[in-house]
Each structure stands twice: as C-alpha cells, then as structure tokens.
mmCIF file of C-alpha atoms in Angstrom:
data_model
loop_
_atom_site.group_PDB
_atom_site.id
_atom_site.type_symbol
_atom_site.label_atom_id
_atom_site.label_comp_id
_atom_site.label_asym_id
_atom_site.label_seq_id
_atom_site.Cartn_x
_atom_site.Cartn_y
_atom_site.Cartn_z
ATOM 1 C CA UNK K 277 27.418 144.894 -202.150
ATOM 2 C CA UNK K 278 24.822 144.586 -204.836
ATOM 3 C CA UNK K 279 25.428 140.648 -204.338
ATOM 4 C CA UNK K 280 25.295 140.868 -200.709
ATOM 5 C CA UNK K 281 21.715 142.437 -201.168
ATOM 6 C CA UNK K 282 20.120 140.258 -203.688
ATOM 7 C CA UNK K 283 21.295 137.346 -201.276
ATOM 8 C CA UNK K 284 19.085 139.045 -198.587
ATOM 9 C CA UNK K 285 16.224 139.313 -200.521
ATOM 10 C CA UNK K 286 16.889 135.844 -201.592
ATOM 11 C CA UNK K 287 16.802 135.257 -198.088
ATOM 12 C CA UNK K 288 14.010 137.017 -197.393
ATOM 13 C CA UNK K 289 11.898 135.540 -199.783
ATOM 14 C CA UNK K 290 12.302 132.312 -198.781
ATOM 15 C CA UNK K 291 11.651 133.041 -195.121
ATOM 16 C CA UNK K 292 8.221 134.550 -196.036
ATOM 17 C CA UNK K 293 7.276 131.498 -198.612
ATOM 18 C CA UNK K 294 8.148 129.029 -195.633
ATOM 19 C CA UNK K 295 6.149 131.349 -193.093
ATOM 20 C CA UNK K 296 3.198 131.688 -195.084
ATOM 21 C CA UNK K 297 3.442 127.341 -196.239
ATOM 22 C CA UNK K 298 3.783 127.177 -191.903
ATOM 23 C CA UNK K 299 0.930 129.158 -191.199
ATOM 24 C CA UNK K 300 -1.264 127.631 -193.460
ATOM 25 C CA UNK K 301 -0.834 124.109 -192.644
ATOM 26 C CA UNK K 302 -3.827 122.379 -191.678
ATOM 27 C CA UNK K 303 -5.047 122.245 -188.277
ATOM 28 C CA UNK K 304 -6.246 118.814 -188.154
ATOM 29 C CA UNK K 305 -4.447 115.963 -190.132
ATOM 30 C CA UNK K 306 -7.617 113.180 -190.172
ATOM 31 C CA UNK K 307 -9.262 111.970 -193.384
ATOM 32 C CA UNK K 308 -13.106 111.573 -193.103
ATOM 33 C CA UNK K 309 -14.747 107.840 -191.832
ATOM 34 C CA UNK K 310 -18.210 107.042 -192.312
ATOM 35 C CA UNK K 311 -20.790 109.298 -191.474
ATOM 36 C CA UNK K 312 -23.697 108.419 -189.079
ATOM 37 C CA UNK K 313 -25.760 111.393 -188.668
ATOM 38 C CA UNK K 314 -28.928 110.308 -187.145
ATOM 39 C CA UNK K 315 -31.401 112.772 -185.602
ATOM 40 C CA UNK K 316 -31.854 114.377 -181.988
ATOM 41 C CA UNK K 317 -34.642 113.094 -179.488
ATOM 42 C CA UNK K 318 -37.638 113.779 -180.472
ATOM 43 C CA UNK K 319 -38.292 114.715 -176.510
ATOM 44 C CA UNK K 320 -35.443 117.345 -177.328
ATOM 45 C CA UNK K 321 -35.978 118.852 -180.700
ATOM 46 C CA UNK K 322 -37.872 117.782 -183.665
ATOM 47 C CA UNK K 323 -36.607 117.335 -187.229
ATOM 48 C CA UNK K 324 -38.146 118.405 -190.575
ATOM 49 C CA UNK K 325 -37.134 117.877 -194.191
ATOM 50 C CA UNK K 326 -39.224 118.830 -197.668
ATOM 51 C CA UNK K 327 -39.254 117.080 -200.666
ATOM 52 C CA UNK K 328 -41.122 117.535 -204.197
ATOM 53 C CA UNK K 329 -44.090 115.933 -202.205
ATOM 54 C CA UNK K 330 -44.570 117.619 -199.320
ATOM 55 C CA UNK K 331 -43.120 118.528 -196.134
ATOM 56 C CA UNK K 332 -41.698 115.858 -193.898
ATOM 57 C CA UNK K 333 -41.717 114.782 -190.364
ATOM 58 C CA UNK K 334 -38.194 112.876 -190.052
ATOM 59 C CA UNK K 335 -37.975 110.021 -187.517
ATOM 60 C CA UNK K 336 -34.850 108.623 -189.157
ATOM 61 C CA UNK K 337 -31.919 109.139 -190.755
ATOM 62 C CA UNK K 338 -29.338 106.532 -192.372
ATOM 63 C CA UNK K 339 -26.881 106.429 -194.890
ATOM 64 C CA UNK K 340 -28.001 108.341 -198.430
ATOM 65 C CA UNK K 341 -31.847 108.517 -197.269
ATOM 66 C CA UNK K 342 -34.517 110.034 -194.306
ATOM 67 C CA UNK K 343 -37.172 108.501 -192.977
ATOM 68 C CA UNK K 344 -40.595 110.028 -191.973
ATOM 69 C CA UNK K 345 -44.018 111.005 -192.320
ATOM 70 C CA UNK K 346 -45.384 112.960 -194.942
ATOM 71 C CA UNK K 347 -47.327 115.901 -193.035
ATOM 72 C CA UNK K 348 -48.769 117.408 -196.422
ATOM 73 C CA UNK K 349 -50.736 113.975 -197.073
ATOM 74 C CA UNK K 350 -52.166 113.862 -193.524
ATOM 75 C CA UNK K 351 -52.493 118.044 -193.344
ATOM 76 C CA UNK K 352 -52.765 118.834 -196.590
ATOM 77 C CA UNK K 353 -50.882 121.622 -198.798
ATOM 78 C CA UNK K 354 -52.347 124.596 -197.419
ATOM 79 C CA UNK K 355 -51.198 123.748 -193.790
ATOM 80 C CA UNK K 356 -47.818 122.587 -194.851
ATOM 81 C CA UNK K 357 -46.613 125.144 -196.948
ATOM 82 C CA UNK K 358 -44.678 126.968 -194.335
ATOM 83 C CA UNK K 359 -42.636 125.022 -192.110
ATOM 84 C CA UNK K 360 -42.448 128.149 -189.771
ATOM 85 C CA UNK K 361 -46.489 128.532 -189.733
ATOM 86 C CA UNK K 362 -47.098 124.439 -189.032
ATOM 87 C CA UNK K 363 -44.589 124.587 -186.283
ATOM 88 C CA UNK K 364 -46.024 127.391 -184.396
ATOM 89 C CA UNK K 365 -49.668 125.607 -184.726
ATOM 90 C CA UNK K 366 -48.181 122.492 -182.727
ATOM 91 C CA UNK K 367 -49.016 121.414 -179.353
ATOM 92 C CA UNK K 368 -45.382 121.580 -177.889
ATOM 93 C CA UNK K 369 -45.854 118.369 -176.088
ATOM 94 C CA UNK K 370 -47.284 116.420 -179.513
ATOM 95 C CA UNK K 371 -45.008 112.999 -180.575
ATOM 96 C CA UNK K 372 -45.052 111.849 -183.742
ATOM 97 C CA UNK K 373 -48.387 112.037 -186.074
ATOM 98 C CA UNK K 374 -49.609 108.429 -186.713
ATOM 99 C CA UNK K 375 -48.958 107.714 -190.547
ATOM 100 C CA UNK K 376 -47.156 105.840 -193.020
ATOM 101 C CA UNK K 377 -43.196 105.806 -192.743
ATOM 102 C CA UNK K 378 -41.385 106.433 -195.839
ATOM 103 C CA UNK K 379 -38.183 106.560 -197.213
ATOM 104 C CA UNK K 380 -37.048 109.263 -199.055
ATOM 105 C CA UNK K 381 -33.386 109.726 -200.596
ATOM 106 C CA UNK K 382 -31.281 112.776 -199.689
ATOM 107 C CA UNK K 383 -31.244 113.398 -203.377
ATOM 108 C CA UNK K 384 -34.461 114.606 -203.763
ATOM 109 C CA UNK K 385 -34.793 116.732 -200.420
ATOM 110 C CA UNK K 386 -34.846 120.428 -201.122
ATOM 111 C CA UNK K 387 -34.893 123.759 -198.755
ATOM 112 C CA UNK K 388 -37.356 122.846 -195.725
ATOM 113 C CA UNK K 389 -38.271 126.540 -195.701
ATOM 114 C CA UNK K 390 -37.749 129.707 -197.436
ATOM 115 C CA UNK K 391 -35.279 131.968 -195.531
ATOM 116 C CA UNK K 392 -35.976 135.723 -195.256
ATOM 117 C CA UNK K 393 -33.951 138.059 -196.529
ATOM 118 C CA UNK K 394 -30.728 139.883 -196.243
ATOM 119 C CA UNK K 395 -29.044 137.312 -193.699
ATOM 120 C CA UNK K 396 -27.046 138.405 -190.083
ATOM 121 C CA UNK K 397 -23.638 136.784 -189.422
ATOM 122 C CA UNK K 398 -20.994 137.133 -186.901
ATOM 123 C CA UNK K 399 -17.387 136.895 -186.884
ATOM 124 C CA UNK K 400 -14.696 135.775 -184.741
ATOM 125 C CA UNK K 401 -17.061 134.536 -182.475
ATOM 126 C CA UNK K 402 -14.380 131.777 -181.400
ATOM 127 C CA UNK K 403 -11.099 132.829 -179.917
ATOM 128 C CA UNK K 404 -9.391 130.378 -181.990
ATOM 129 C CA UNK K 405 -10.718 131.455 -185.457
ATOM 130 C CA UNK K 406 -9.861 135.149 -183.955
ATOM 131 C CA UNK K 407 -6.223 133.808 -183.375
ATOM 132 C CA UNK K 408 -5.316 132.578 -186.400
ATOM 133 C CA UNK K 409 -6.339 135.282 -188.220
ATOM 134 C CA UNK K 410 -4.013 137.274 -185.588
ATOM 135 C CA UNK K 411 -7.505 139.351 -184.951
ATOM 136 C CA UNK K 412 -7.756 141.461 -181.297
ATOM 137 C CA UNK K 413 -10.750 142.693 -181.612
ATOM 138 C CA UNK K 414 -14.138 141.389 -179.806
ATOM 139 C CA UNK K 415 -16.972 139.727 -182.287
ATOM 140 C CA UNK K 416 -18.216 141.474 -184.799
ATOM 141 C CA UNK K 417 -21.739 141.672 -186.877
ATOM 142 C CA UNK K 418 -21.804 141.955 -190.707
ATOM 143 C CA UNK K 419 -24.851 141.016 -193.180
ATOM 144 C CA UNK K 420 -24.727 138.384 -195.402
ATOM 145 C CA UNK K 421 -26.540 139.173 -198.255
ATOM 146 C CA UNK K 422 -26.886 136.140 -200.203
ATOM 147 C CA UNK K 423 -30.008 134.233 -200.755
ATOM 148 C CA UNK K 424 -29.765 130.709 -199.449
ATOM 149 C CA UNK K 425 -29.060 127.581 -200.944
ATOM 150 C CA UNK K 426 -29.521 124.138 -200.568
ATOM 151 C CA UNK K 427 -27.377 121.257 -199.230
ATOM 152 C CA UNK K 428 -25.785 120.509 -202.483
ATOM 153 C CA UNK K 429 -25.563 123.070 -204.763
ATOM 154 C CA UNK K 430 -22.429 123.657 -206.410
ATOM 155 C CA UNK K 431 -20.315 126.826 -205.698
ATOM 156 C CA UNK K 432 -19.060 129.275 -208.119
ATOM 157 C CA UNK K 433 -15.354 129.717 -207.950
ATOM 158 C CA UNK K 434 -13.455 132.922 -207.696
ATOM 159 C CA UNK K 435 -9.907 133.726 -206.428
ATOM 160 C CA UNK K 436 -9.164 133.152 -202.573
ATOM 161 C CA UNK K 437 -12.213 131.148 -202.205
ATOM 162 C CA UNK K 438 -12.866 130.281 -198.627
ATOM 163 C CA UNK K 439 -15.319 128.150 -196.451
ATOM 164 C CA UNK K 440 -16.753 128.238 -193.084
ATOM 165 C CA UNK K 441 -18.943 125.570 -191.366
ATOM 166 C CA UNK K 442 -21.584 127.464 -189.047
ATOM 167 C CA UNK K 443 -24.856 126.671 -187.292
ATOM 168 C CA UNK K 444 -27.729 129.250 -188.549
ATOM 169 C CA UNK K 445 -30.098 129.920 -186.278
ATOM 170 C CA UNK K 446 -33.368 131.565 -187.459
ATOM 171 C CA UNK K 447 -36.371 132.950 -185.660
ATOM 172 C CA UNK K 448 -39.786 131.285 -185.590
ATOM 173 C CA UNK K 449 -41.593 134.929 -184.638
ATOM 174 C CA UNK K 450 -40.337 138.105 -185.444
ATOM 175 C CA UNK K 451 -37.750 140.151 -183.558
ATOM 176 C CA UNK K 452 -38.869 143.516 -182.496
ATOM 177 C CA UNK K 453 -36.725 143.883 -179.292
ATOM 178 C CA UNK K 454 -33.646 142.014 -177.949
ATOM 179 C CA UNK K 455 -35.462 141.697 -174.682
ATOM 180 C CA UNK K 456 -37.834 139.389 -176.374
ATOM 181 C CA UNK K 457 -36.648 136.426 -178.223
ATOM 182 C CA UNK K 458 -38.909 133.842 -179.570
ATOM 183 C CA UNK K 459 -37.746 130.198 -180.282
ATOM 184 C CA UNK K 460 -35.289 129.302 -182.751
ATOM 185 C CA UNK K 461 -34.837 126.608 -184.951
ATOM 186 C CA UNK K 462 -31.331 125.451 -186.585
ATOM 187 C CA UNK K 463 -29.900 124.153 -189.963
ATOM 188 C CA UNK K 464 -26.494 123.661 -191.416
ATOM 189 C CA UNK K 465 -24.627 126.202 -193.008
ATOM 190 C CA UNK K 466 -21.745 127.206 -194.961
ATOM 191 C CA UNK K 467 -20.387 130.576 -195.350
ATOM 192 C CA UNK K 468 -18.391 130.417 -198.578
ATOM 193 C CA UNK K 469 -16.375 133.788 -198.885
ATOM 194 C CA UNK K 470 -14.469 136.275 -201.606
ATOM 195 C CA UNK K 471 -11.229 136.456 -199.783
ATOM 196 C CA UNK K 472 -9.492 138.679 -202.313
ATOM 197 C CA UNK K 473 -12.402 140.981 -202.220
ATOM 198 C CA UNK K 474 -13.152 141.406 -198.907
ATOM 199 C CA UNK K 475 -9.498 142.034 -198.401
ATOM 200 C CA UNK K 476 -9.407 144.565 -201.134
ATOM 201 C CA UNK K 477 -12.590 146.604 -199.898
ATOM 202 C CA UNK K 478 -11.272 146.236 -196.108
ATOM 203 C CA UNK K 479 -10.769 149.414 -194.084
ATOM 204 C CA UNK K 480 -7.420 148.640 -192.294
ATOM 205 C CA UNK K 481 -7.604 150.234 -188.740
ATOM 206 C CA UNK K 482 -11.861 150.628 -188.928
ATOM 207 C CA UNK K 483 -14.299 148.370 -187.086
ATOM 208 C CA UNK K 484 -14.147 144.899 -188.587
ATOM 209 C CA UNK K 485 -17.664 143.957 -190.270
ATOM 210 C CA UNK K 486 -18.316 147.397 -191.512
ATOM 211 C CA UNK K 487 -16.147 146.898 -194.665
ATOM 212 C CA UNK K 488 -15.261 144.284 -197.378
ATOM 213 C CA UNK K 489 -17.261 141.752 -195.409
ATOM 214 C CA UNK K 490 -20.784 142.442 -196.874
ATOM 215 C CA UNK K 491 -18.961 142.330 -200.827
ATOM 216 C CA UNK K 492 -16.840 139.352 -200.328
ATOM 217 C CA UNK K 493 -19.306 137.490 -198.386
ATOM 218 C CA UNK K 494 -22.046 138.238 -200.341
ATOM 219 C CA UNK K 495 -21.437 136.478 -204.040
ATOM 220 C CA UNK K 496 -24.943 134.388 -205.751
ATOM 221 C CA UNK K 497 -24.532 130.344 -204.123
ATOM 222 C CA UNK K 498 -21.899 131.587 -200.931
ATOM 223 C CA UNK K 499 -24.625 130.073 -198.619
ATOM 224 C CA UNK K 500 -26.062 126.808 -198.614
ATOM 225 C CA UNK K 501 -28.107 125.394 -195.859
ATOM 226 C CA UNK K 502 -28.707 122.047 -194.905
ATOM 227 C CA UNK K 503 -31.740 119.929 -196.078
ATOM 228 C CA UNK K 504 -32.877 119.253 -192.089
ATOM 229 C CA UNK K 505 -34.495 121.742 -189.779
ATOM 230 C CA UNK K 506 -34.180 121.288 -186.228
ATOM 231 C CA UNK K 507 -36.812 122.589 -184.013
ATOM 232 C CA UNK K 508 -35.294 122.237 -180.098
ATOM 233 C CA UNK K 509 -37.588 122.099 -177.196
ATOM 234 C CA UNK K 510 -35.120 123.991 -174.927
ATOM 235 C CA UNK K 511 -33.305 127.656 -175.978
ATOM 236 C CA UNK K 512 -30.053 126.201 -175.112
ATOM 237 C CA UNK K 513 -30.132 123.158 -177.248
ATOM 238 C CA UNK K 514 -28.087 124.477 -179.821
ATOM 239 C CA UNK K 515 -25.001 124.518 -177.382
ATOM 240 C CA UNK K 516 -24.806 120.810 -177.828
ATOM 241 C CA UNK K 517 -23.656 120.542 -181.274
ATOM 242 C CA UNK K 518 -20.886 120.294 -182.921
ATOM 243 C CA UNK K 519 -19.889 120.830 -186.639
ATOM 244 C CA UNK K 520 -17.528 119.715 -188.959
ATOM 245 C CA UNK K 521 -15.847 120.139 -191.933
ATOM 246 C CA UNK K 522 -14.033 118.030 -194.486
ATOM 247 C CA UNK K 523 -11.969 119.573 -197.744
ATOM 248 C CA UNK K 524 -11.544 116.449 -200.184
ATOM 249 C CA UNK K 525 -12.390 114.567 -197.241
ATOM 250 C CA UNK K 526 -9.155 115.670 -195.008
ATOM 251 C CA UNK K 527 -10.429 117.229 -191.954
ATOM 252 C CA UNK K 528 -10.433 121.440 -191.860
ATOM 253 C CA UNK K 529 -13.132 122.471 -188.836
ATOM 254 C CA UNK K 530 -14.186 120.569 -185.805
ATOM 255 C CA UNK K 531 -15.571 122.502 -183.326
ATOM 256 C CA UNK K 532 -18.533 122.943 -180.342
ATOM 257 C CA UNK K 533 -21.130 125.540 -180.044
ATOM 258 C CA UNK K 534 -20.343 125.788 -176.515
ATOM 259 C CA UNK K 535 -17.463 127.559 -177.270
ATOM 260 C CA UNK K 536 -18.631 130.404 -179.145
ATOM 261 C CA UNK K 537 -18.374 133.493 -177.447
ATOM 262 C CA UNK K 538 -21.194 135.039 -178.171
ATOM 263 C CA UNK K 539 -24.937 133.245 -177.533
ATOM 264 C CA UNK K 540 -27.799 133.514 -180.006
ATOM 265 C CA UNK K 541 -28.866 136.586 -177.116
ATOM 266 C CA UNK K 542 -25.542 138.202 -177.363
ATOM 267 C CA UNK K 543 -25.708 138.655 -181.203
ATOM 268 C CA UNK K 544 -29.699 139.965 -181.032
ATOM 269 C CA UNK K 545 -28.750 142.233 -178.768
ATOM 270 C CA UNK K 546 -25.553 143.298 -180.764
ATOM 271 C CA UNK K 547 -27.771 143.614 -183.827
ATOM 272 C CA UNK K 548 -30.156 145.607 -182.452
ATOM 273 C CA UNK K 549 -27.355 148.286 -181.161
ATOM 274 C CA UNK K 550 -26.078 148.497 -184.770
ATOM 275 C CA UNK K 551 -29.314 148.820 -186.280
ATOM 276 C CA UNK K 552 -28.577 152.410 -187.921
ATOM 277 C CA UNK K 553 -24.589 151.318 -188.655
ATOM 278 C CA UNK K 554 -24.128 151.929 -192.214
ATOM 279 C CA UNK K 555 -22.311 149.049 -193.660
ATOM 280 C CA UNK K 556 -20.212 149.346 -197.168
ATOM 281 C CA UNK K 557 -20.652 146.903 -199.886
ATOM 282 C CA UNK K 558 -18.154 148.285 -202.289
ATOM 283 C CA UNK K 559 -19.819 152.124 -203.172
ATOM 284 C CA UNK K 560 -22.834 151.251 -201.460
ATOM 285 C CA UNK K 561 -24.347 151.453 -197.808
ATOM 286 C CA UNK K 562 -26.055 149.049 -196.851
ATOM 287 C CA UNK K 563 -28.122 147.924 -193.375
ATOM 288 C CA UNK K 564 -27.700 144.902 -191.046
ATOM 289 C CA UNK K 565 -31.528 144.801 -190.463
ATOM 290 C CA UNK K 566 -33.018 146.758 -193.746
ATOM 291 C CA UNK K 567 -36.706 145.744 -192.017
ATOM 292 C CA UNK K 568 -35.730 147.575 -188.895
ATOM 293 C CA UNK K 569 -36.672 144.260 -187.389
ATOM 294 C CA UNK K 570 -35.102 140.563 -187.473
ATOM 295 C CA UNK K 571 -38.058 138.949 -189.377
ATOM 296 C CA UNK K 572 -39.040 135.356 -188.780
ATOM 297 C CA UNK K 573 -36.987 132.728 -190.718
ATOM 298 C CA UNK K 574 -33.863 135.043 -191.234
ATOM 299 C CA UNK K 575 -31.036 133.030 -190.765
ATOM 300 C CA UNK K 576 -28.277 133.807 -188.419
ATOM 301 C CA UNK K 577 -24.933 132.492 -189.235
ATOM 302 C CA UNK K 578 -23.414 132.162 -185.335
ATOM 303 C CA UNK K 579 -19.295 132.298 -186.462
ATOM 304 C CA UNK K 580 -16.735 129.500 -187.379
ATOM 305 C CA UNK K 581 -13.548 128.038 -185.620
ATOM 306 C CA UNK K 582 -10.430 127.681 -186.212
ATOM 307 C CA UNK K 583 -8.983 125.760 -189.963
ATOM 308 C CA UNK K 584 -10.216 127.973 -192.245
ATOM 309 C CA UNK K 585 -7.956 128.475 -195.389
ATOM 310 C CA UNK K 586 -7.296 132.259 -195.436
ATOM 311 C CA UNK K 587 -4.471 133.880 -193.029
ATOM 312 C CA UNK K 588 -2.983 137.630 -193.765
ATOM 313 C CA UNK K 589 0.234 135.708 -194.919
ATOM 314 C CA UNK K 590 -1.366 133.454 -197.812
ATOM 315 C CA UNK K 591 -3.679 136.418 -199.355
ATOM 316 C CA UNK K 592 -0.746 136.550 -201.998
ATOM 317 C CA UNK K 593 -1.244 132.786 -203.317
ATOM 318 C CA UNK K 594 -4.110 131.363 -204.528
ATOM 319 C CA UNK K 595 -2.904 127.920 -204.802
ATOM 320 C CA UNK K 596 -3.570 127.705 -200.881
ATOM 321 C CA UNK K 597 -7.505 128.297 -201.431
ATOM 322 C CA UNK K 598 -10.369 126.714 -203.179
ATOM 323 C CA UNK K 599 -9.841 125.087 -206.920
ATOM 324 C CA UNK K 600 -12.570 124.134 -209.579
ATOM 325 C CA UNK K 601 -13.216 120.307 -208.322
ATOM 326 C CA UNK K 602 -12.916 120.661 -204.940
ATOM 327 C CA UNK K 603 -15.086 118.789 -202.377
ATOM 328 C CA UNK K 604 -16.370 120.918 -199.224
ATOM 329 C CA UNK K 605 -18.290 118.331 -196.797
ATOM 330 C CA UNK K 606 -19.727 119.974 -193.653
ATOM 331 C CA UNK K 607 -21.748 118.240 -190.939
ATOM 332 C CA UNK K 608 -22.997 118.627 -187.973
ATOM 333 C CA UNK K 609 -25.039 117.015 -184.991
ATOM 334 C CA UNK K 610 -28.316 115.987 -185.532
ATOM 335 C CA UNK K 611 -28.395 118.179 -188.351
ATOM 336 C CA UNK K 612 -26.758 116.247 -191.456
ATOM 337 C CA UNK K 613 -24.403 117.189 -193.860
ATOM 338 C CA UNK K 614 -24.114 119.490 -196.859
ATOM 339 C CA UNK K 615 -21.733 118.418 -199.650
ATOM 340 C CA UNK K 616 -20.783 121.273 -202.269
ATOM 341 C CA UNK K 617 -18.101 120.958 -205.226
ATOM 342 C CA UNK K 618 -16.269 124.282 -206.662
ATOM 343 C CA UNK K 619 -17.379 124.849 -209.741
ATOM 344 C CA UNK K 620 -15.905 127.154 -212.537
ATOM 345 C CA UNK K 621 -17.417 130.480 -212.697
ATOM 346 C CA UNK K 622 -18.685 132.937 -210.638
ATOM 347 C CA UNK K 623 -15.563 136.459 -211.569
#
C-alpha cells in the first residue's frame, strides 16, 4: 500500500511540474527583427524628448538617435523647463518652430518631464491577461507607488520578478472631476512587479487591487518610462497603438490599445469612485489619489495583455521568472522603446 501511495504522489508530482512547464510556455514564439520606431504625424500628435541641453522638439527618429529642434535655445530655460507648462502655452494648430535640426543619441536623452506622484494603474484591463491568470473579476484600480524612471535604467532583482509593457497616460491639467478630463499625453512604460510579495500580502476572496498589489508593485526602479512624450491632437489617439515586448529578444507581449477594456474615461471615473478606498501596503493604508485629486503629469499605467511570466501554477519556481542578466525590451508605436537589464539587488 505504502508503495502504491508514494507511486501516486510520484504521479502527482509530475502531473503538476508538466502543468505548471504547460502553462507557462510562451505565448508568442518570434525572436525580435530590427526596430523602426519613427514618430506619429505631426498633424496627429507631437513628440518631445529632453536631453542635458534642453528640451527637444523631435521631427525624427532612426536607429540609436532623435532628431529635432532644441526649444530651450530658441525659448530659453525658463520657458522650457516644464514640458507640461510649454505645451499648454502652444497654439494647437502651430507646426514645427523654424531652427536648427540636430541629432542627438538615445544615450543621452533623459525623463522629458517629471511625473507627479504616487502613480494610478489598472489591472486586467484585457480579457486575455485576465484569462491567463484564470481571473473573473472586472478591472481593477491599484496605486503604483514608485517614482519613475527612465528608458534604461537597470532593474533591481528580487524573487518572481515580473514585467508588463503598458501605455501611461498622464494629464496635462489637473483632475478635479471625472466629468472633466483635460488632454493627455502618452509615454512608454513598464510595470516591473514583486510577484512573491504581492502574492504573499494578497487577500484571497477580497477585491483584487486592494491588497499585495500596492507592496509588490511598488519596489525603488519597478517603473521606467520611455524617453519620448507624445502629445495627440485627438483624445482617442492613444487607441492606435500598439506595444510590445521582447525578453532576451524572444517575443512575450504584443498587443493593441483598442482592446483594453477600460478607456482612459473609464479608469478616471473608476478612480474617482474609490477615492476614500483604503488600500494595504503590507501594515499600512494607503490612498489611490492621496491629493484628493489626479494632479497634472501623474502617470496612468492603462493594463497589460496577455504573456506575462507569472500564472498561480509557477508562483512555486523561480526559475520561470526574471534572472540577474536578463534583457526586457518594450516598444511601442510612435513612442520608442525602453531597454532595461535585471540587475542584482533590490531583497
């Protein structure tokens, strides 16, 4: 009997290794080509970068460089030092300034802006992310409370590391109501998470988003942004895009913002309902909008798709996630690419 037993478990054990090895296999099987990223119309959104000398009006972008204008030596450094505040000074109909074109290598291209702070995020906000991770339940709201970084910073690595390509949209105004939205402009994101954590501080059974998510989401360098802004001329611009995302350049995440359940309106307007919901970040409560308002420039992270490493099977083994050395690539229309390696560190 005792035999017949241990060759269950045997049995067993093997079935759930070669479930969780199924499960996690990867959704896409294509390596990554060359990259041509280019930038939108400028009669449908305009672009922005910043380097060490200024902020920059981009009217190209090839290979390992941007081109453009440098709007601090036509403007000058008082009227340049906040992306958010030029913007909103333009005539919405203005091409180009006349000035010199210049080159300027990715390399040296930093933050356009500086983000506000704490950061709103959804989840499952595409069916097919919500699938995988065998999830029922409608999308859900959670802050992200990491200060952003930039395209290529490295990321600390910790157990069950995890990525997730997203479009941030952020607020050029203030938002004191959901019934009145000002324009948004966009930039690449990556939403690097603690999977072991935010399984370990997860209320089975409770509303997703009001545990685990703010601790394991929240870790120093789990969010950097892209080094191009895009500023659309239409509200529904954003819809056009599409993002992807390459793990030692094997495809993870490809995916459309048309599919995502919820629009930029639908999250606002979630937001603002859970504007008093105390969320738990280990012992602590904390708030999705601490300001009682959405300030200008805070980024919000609009959900992944599908091919994202973690699955309730594969919790158990960290040799499916993230490693010291790893590559994540993201990209997305119009809106270039960030390239982050795992680095040691980081608990």
């Amino acid at each position: 009997m005792l035999k017949v037993l241990l060759g269950l478990l045997v049995l067993l054990a093997i079935a759930f290794v070669t479930a969780t090895w199924w499960v996690s296999r990867p959704v896409f099987s294509e390596t990554r080509g060359d990259f041509a990223p280019g930038i939108a119309d400028p009669a449908q959104a305009l672009t922005f970068a910043r380097s060490a000398d200024g902020l920059i009006w981009v009217t190209g972008h090839t290979g390992d460089a941007v081109t453009g204008i440098n709007l601090t030596k036509i403007h000058g450094e008082a009227a340049t030092a906040d992306l958010i505040d030029f913007v909103s000074a333009l005539d919405p109909a203005l091409p180009a300034p006349a000035g010199e074109t210049e080159s300027f290598p990715l390399s040296a291209l930093n933050r356009p802006l500086d983000y506000a702070f704490p950061h709103i995020a959804a989840g499952t906000n595409f069916k097919e992310h919500a699938d995988e991770i065998y999830s029922d339940d409608p999308p859900f709201l959670f802050p992200k409370l990491v200060e952003a970084g930039r395209w290529q910073d490295p990321v600390p690595f910790t157990s069950r590391l995890d990525f997730e390509a997203e479009l941030c949209l952020f607020p050029l105004a203030d938002i004191d109501s959901p019934d009145e939205l000002p324009d948004f402009g966009l930039v690449l994101c990556n939403d690097f998470t603690d999977r072991w954590t935010l399984v370990k501080e997860l209320e089975f059974g409770g509303p997703l988003g009001l545990t685990g998510f703010a601790s394991g989401k929240g870790r120093a360098g789990y969010l950097p942004t892209g080094y191009l802004v895009v500023i659309p001329r239409s509200p529904d611009f954003y819809l056009s895009l599409e993002l992807s995302l390459y793990l030692n350049d094997h495809l993870r995440q490809r995916f459309a913002m048309r599919d995502a359940i919820l629009t930029i309106e639908g999250i606002i307007a979630q937001a603002f309902a859970q504007r008093d919901t105390p969320f738990q970040k280990g012992d602590e409560a904390v708030s999705l909008m601490p300001h009682g308002n959405i300030p200008r420039g805070t980024l919000i992270l609009t959900g992944t798709a599908a091919g994202v490493i973690f699955k309730p099977f594969n919790i158990w083994y960290q040799g499916f996630y993230l490693e010291p050395g790893d590559t994540v690539r993201t990209e997305g229309t119009w809106l270039g690419h960030l390239e982050n390696n795992v680095a040691v560190g980081g608990g």
